[in-house]
PDB file of C-alpha atoms and ligand atoms in Angstrom:
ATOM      1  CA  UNK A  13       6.087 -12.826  10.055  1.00  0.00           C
ATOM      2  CA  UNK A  14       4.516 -13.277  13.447  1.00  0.00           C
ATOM      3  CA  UNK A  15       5.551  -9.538  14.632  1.00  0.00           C
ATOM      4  CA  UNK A  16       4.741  -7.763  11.702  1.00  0.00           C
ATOM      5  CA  UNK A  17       2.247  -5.037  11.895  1.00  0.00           C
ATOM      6  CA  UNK A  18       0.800  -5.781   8.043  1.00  0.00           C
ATOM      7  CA  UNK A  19       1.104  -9.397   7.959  1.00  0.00           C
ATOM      8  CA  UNK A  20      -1.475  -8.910  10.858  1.00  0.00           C
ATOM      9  CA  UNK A  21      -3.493  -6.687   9.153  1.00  0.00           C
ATOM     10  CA  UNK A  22      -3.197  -9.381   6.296  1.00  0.00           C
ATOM     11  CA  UNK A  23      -4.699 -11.961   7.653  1.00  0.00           C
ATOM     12  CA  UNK A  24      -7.191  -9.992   9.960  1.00  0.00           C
ATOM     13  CA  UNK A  25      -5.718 -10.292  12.987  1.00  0.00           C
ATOM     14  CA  UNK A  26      -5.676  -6.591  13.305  1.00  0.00           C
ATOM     15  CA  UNK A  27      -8.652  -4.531  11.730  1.00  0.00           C
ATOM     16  CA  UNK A  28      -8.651  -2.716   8.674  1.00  0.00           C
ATOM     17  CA  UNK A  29     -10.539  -0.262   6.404  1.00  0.00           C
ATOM     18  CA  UNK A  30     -10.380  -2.881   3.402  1.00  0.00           C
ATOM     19  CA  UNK A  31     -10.731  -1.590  -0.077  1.00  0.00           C
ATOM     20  CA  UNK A  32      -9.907  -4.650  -2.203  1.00  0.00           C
ATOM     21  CA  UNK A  33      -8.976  -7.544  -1.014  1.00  0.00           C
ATOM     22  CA  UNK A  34      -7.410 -10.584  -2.570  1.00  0.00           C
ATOM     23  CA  UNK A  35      -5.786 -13.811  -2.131  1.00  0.00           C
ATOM     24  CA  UNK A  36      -2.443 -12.368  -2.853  1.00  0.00           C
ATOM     25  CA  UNK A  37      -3.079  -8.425  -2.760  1.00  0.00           C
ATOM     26  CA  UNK A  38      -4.804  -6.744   0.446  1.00  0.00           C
ATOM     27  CA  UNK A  39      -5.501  -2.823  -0.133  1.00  0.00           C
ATOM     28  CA  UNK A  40      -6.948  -0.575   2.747  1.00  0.00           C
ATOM     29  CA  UNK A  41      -7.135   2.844   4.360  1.00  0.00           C
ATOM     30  CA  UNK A  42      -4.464   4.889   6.249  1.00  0.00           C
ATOM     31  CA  UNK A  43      -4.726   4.911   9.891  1.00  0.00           C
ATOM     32  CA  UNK A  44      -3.813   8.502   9.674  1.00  0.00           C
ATOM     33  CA  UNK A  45      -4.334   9.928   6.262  1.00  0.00           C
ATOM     34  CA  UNK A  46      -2.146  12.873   4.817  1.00  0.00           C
ATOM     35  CA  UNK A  47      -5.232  13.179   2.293  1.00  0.00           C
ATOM     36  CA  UNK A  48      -8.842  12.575   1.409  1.00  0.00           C
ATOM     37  CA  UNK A  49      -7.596   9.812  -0.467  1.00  0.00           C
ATOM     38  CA  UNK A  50      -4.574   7.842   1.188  1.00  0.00           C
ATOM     39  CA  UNK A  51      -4.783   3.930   0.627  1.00  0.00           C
ATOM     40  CA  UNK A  52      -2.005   1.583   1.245  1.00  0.00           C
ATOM     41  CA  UNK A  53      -1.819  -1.252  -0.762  1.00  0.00           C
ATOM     42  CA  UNK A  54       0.171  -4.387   0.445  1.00  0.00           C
ATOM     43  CA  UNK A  55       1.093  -7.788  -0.804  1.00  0.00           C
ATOM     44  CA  UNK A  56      -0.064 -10.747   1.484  1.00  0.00           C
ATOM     45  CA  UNK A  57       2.939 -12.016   2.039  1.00  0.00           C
ATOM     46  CA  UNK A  58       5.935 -10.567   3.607  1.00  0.00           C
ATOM     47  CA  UNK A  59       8.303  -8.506   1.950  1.00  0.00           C
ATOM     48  CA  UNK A  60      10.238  -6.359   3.646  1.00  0.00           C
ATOM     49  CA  UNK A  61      10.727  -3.496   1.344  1.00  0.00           C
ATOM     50  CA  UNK A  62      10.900  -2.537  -2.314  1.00  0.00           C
ATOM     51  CA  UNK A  63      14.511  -3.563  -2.035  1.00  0.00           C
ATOM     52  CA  UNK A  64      13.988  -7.483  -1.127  1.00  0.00           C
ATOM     53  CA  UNK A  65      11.339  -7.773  -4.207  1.00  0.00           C
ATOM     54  CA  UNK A  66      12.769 -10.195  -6.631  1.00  0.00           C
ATOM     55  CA  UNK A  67      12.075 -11.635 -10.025  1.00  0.00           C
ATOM     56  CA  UNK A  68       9.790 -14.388  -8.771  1.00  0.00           C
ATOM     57  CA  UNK A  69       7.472 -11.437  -7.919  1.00  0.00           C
ATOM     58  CA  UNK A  70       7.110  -9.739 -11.170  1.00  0.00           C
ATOM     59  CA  UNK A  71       3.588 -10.884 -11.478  1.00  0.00           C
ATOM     60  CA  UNK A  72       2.729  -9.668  -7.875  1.00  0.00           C
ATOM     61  CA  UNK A  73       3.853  -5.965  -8.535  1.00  0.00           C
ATOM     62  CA  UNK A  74       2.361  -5.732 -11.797  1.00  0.00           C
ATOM     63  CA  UNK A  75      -0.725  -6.449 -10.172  1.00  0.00           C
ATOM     64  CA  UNK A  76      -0.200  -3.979  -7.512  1.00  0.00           C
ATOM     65  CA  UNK A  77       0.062  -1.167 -10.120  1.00  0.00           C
ATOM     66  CA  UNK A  78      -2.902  -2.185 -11.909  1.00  0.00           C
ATOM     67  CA  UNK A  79      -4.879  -2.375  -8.594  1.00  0.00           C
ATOM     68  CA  UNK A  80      -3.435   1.436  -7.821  1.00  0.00           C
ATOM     69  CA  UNK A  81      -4.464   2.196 -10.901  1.00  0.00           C
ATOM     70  CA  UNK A  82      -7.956   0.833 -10.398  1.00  0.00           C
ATOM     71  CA  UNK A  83      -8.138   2.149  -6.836  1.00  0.00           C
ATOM     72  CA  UNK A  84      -7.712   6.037  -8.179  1.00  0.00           C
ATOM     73  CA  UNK A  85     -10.691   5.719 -10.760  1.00  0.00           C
ATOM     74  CA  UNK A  86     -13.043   3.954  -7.778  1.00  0.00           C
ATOM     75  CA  UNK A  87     -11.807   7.160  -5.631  1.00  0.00           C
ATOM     76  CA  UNK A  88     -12.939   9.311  -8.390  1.00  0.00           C
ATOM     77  CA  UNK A  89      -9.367  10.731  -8.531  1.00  0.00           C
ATOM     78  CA  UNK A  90      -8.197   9.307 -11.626  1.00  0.00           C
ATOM     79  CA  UNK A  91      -8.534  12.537 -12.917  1.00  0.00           C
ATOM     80  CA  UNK A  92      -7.506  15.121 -10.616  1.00  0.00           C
ATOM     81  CA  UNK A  93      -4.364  13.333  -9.713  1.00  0.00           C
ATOM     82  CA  UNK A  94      -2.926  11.523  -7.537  1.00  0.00           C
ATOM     83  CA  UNK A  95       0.658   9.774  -6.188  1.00  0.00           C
ATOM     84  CA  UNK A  96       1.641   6.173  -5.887  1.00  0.00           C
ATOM     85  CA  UNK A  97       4.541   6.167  -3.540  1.00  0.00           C
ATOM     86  CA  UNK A  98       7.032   3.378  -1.043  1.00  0.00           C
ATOM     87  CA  UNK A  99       9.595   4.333   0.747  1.00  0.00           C
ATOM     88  CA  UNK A 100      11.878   1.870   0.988  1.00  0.00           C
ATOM     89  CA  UNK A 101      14.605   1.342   3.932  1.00  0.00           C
ATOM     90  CA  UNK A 102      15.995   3.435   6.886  1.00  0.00           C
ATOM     91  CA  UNK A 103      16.887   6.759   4.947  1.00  0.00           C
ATOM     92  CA  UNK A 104      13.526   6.837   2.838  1.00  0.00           C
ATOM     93  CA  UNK A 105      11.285   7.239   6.420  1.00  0.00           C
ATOM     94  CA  UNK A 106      10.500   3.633   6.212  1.00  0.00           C
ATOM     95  CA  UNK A 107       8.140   2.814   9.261  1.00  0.00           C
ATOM     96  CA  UNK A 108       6.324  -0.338   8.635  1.00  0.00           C
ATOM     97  CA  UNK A 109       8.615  -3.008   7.661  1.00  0.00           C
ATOM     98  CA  UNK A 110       6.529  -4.867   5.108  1.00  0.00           C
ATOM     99  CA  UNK A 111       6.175  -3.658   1.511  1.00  0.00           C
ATOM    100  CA  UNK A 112       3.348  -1.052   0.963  1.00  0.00           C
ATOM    101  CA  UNK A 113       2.160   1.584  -1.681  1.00  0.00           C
ATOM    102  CA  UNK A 114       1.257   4.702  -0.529  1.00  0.00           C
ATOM    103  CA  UNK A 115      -1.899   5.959  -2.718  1.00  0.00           C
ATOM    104  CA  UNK A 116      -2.442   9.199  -2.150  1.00  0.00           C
ATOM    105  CA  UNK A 117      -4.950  12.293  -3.899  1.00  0.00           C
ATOM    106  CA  UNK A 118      -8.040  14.293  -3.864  1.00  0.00           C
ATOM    107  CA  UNK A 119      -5.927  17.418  -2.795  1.00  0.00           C
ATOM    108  CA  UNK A 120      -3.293  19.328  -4.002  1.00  0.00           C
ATOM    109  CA  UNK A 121      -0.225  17.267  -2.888  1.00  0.00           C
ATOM    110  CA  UNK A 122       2.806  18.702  -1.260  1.00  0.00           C
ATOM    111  CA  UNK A 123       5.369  17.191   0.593  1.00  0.00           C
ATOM    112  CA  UNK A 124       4.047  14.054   1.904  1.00  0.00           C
ATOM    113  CA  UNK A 125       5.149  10.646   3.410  1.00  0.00           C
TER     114      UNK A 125
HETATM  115  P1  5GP B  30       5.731   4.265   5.897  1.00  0.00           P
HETATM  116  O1  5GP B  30       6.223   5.466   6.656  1.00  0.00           O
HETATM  117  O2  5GP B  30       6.288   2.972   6.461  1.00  0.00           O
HETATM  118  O3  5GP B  30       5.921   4.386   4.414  1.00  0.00           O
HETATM  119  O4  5GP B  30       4.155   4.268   6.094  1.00  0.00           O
HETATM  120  C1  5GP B  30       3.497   3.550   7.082  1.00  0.00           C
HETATM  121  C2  5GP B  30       2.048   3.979   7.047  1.00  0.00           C
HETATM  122  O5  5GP B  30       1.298   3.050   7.778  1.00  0.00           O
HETATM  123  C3  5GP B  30       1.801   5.361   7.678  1.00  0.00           C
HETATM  124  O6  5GP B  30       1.190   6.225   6.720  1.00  0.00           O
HETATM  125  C4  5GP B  30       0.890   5.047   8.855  1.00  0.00           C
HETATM  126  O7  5GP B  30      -0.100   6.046   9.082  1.00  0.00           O
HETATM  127  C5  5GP B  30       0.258   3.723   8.463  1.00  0.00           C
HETATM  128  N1  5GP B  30      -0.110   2.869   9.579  1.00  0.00           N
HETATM  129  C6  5GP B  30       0.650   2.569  10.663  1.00  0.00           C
HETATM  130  N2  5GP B  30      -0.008   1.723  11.488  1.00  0.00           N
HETATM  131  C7  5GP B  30      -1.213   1.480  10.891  1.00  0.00           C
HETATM  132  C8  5GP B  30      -2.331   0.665  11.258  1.00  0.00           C
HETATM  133  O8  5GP B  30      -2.367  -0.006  12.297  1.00  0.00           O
HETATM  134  N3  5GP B  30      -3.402   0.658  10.417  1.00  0.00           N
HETATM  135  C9  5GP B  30      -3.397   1.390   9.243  1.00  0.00           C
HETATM  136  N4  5GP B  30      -4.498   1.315   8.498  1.00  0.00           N
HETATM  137  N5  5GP B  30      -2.358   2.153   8.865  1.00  0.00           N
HETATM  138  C10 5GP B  30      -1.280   2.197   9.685  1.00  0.00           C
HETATM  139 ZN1   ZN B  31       4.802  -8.484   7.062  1.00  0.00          ZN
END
Protein backbone atom coordinates (compact mmCIF):
# COMPACT_ATOMS: atom_id res chain seq x y z
CA UNK A 1 0.00 0.00 0.00
CA UNK A 2 1.47 3.16 -1.43
CA UNK A 3 0.53 5.32 1.87
CA UNK A 4 1.47 3.01 4.35
CA UNK A 5 4.04 3.99 6.82
CA UNK A 6 5.56 0.11 7.13
CA UNK A 7 5.14 -0.99 3.69
CA UNK A 8 7.66 1.97 3.26
CA UNK A 9 9.79 0.98 5.79
CA UNK A 10 9.48 -2.51 4.01
CA UNK A 11 10.86 -1.91 1.10
CA UNK A 12 13.36 0.89 2.25
CA UNK A 13 11.80 3.70 1.18
CA UNK A 14 11.87 5.03 4.65
CA UNK A 15 14.95 4.13 6.95
CA UNK A 16 15.08 1.70 9.54
CA UNK A 17 17.10 0.23 12.46
CA UNK A 18 16.93 -3.38 10.78
CA UNK A 19 17.41 -6.36 12.97
CA UNK A 20 16.54 -9.26 10.66
CA UNK A 21 15.49 -8.94 7.58
CA UNK A 22 13.87 -11.30 5.16
CA UNK A 23 12.13 -11.80 2.00
CA UNK A 24 8.85 -12.14 3.71
CA UNK A 25 9.61 -10.95 7.44
CA UNK A 26 11.31 -7.38 8.10
CA UNK A 27 12.14 -6.83 12.00
CA UNK A 28 13.59 -3.42 13.30
CA UNK A 29 13.85 -0.91 16.13
CA UNK A 30 11.20 1.43 17.67
CA UNK A 31 11.37 4.94 16.67
CA UNK A 32 10.58 5.72 20.21
CA UNK A 33 11.23 2.84 22.51
CA UNK A 34 9.17 2.24 25.82
CA UNK A 35 12.32 -0.05 26.70
CA UNK A 36 15.93 -1.01 26.23
CA UNK A 37 14.65 -3.60 24.14
CA UNK A 38 11.52 -2.61 21.91
CA UNK A 39 11.62 -4.23 18.30
CA UNK A 40 8.76 -4.33 15.98
CA UNK A 41 8.53 -7.05 13.82
CA UNK A 42 6.41 -6.79 10.55
CA UNK A 43 5.42 -8.95 7.67
CA UNK A 44 6.42 -7.56 4.15
CA UNK A 45 3.37 -7.43 2.89
CA UNK A 46 0.38 -5.56 3.95
CA UNK A 47 -1.88 -6.61 6.48
CA UNK A 48 -3.79 -4.42 8.14
CA UNK A 49 -4.13 -5.84 11.55
CA UNK A 50 -4.18 -9.09 13.49
CA UNK A 51 -7.83 -9.16 12.56
CA UNK A 52 -7.45 -9.37 8.53
CA UNK A 53 -4.74 -12.37 9.01
CA UNK A 54 -6.18 -15.39 7.41
CA UNK A 55 -5.45 -19.04 6.94
CA UNK A 56 -3.29 -18.57 3.86
CA UNK A 57 -0.90 -16.90 6.37
CA UNK A 58 -0.40 -19.54 8.89
CA UNK A 59 3.09 -20.10 7.75
CA UNK A 60 3.89 -16.29 7.88
CA UNK A 61 2.90 -15.91 11.66
CA UNK A 62 4.48 -18.96 12.74
CA UNK A 63 7.50 -17.55 11.48
CA UNK A 64 6.99 -14.32 13.14
CA UNK A 65 6.88 -16.04 16.57
CA UNK A 66 9.86 -18.00 15.98
CA UNK A 67 11.74 -14.84 14.80
CA UNK A 68 10.40 -13.06 18.30
CA UNK A 69 11.53 -15.79 19.85
CA UNK A 70 14.96 -15.63 18.27
CA UNK A 71 15.10 -11.85 18.54
CA UNK A 72 14.83 -12.06 22.66
CA UNK A 73 17.86 -14.58 22.96
CA UNK A 74 20.08 -12.18 20.35
CA UNK A 75 18.90 -9.24 22.88
CA UNK A 76 20.16 -11.27 25.66
CA UNK A 77 16.64 -11.07 27.20
CA UNK A 78 15.50 -14.45 26.73
CA UNK A 79 15.97 -14.79 30.18
CA UNK A 80 14.97 -11.88 32.06
CA UNK A 81 11.75 -11.55 30.21
CA UNK A 82 10.21 -9.99 27.92
CA UNK A 83 6.54 -9.23 26.00
CA UNK A 84 5.43 -9.96 22.50
CA UNK A 85 2.48 -7.75 21.95
CA UNK A 86 -0.16 -6.16 18.67
CA UNK A 87 -2.73 -4.22 19.19
CA UNK A 88 -5.10 -4.70 16.84
CA UNK A 89 -7.91 -2.06 15.62
CA UNK A 90 -9.31 1.34 16.86
CA UNK A 91 -10.05 0.39 20.62
CA UNK A 92 -6.63 -1.57 21.16
CA UNK A 93 -4.47 2.02 20.46
CA UNK A 94 -3.79 0.82 17.03
CA UNK A 95 -1.54 3.56 15.31
CA UNK A 96 0.19 2.11 12.39
CA UNK A 97 -2.16 0.40 10.18
CA UNK A 98 -0.07 -2.54 9.03
CA UNK A 99 0.41 -5.66 11.18
CA UNK A 100 3.33 -5.41 13.72
CA UNK A 101 4.67 -7.20 16.94
CA UNK A 102 5.64 -5.22 19.58
CA UNK A 103 8.89 -6.92 21.28
CA UNK A 104 9.52 -5.47 24.21
CA UNK A 105 12.16 -6.25 27.58
CA UNK A 106 15.31 -5.61 29.37
CA UNK A 107 13.28 -3.75 32.15
CA UNK A 108 10.73 -4.41 34.42
CA UNK A 109 7.58 -3.96 32.25
CA UNK A 110 4.55 -2.04 33.28
CA UNK A 111 1.90 -0.72 31.42
CA UNK A 112 3.09 -0.32 27.99
CA UNK A 113 1.84 0.16 24.34
P1 LIG B 1 1.00 0.77 17.55
O1 LIG B 1 0.53 1.82 18.51
O2 LIG B 1 0.39 0.94 16.17
O3 LIG B 1 0.85 -0.62 18.08
O4 LIG B 1 2.57 0.98 17.44
C1 LIG B 1 3.18 1.74 16.45
C2 LIG B 1 4.64 1.85 16.82
O5 LIG B 1 5.34 2.30 15.69
C3 LIG B 1 4.92 2.84 17.96
O6 LIG B 1 5.58 2.17 19.03
C4 LIG B 1 5.79 3.90 17.30
O7 LIG B 1 6.80 4.41 18.16
C5 LIG B 1 6.39 3.16 16.11
N1 LIG B 1 6.70 4.00 14.97
C6 LIG B 1 5.91 4.95 14.41
N2 LIG B 1 6.52 5.51 13.34
C7 LIG B 1 7.73 4.89 13.23
C8 LIG B 1 8.81 5.03 12.30
O8 LIG B 1 8.80 5.85 11.37
N3 LIG B 1 9.90 4.24 12.49
C9 LIG B 1 9.95 3.32 13.52
N4 LIG B 1 11.06 2.60 13.61
N5 LIG B 1 8.94 3.15 14.40
C10 LIG B 1 7.85 3.93 14.25
ZN1 LIG C 1 1.49 -1.65 4.95
Amino acid sequence: MSDCLFCKIAVGDIPSNKVYEDDEVLAFRDIAPKAPTHILIIPKKHIAALAEVTEEDACLMGKIQLLAKKLAEQEGIAESGYRLLTNSGPDSGQEVAHLHYHLIGGEKLGDIC
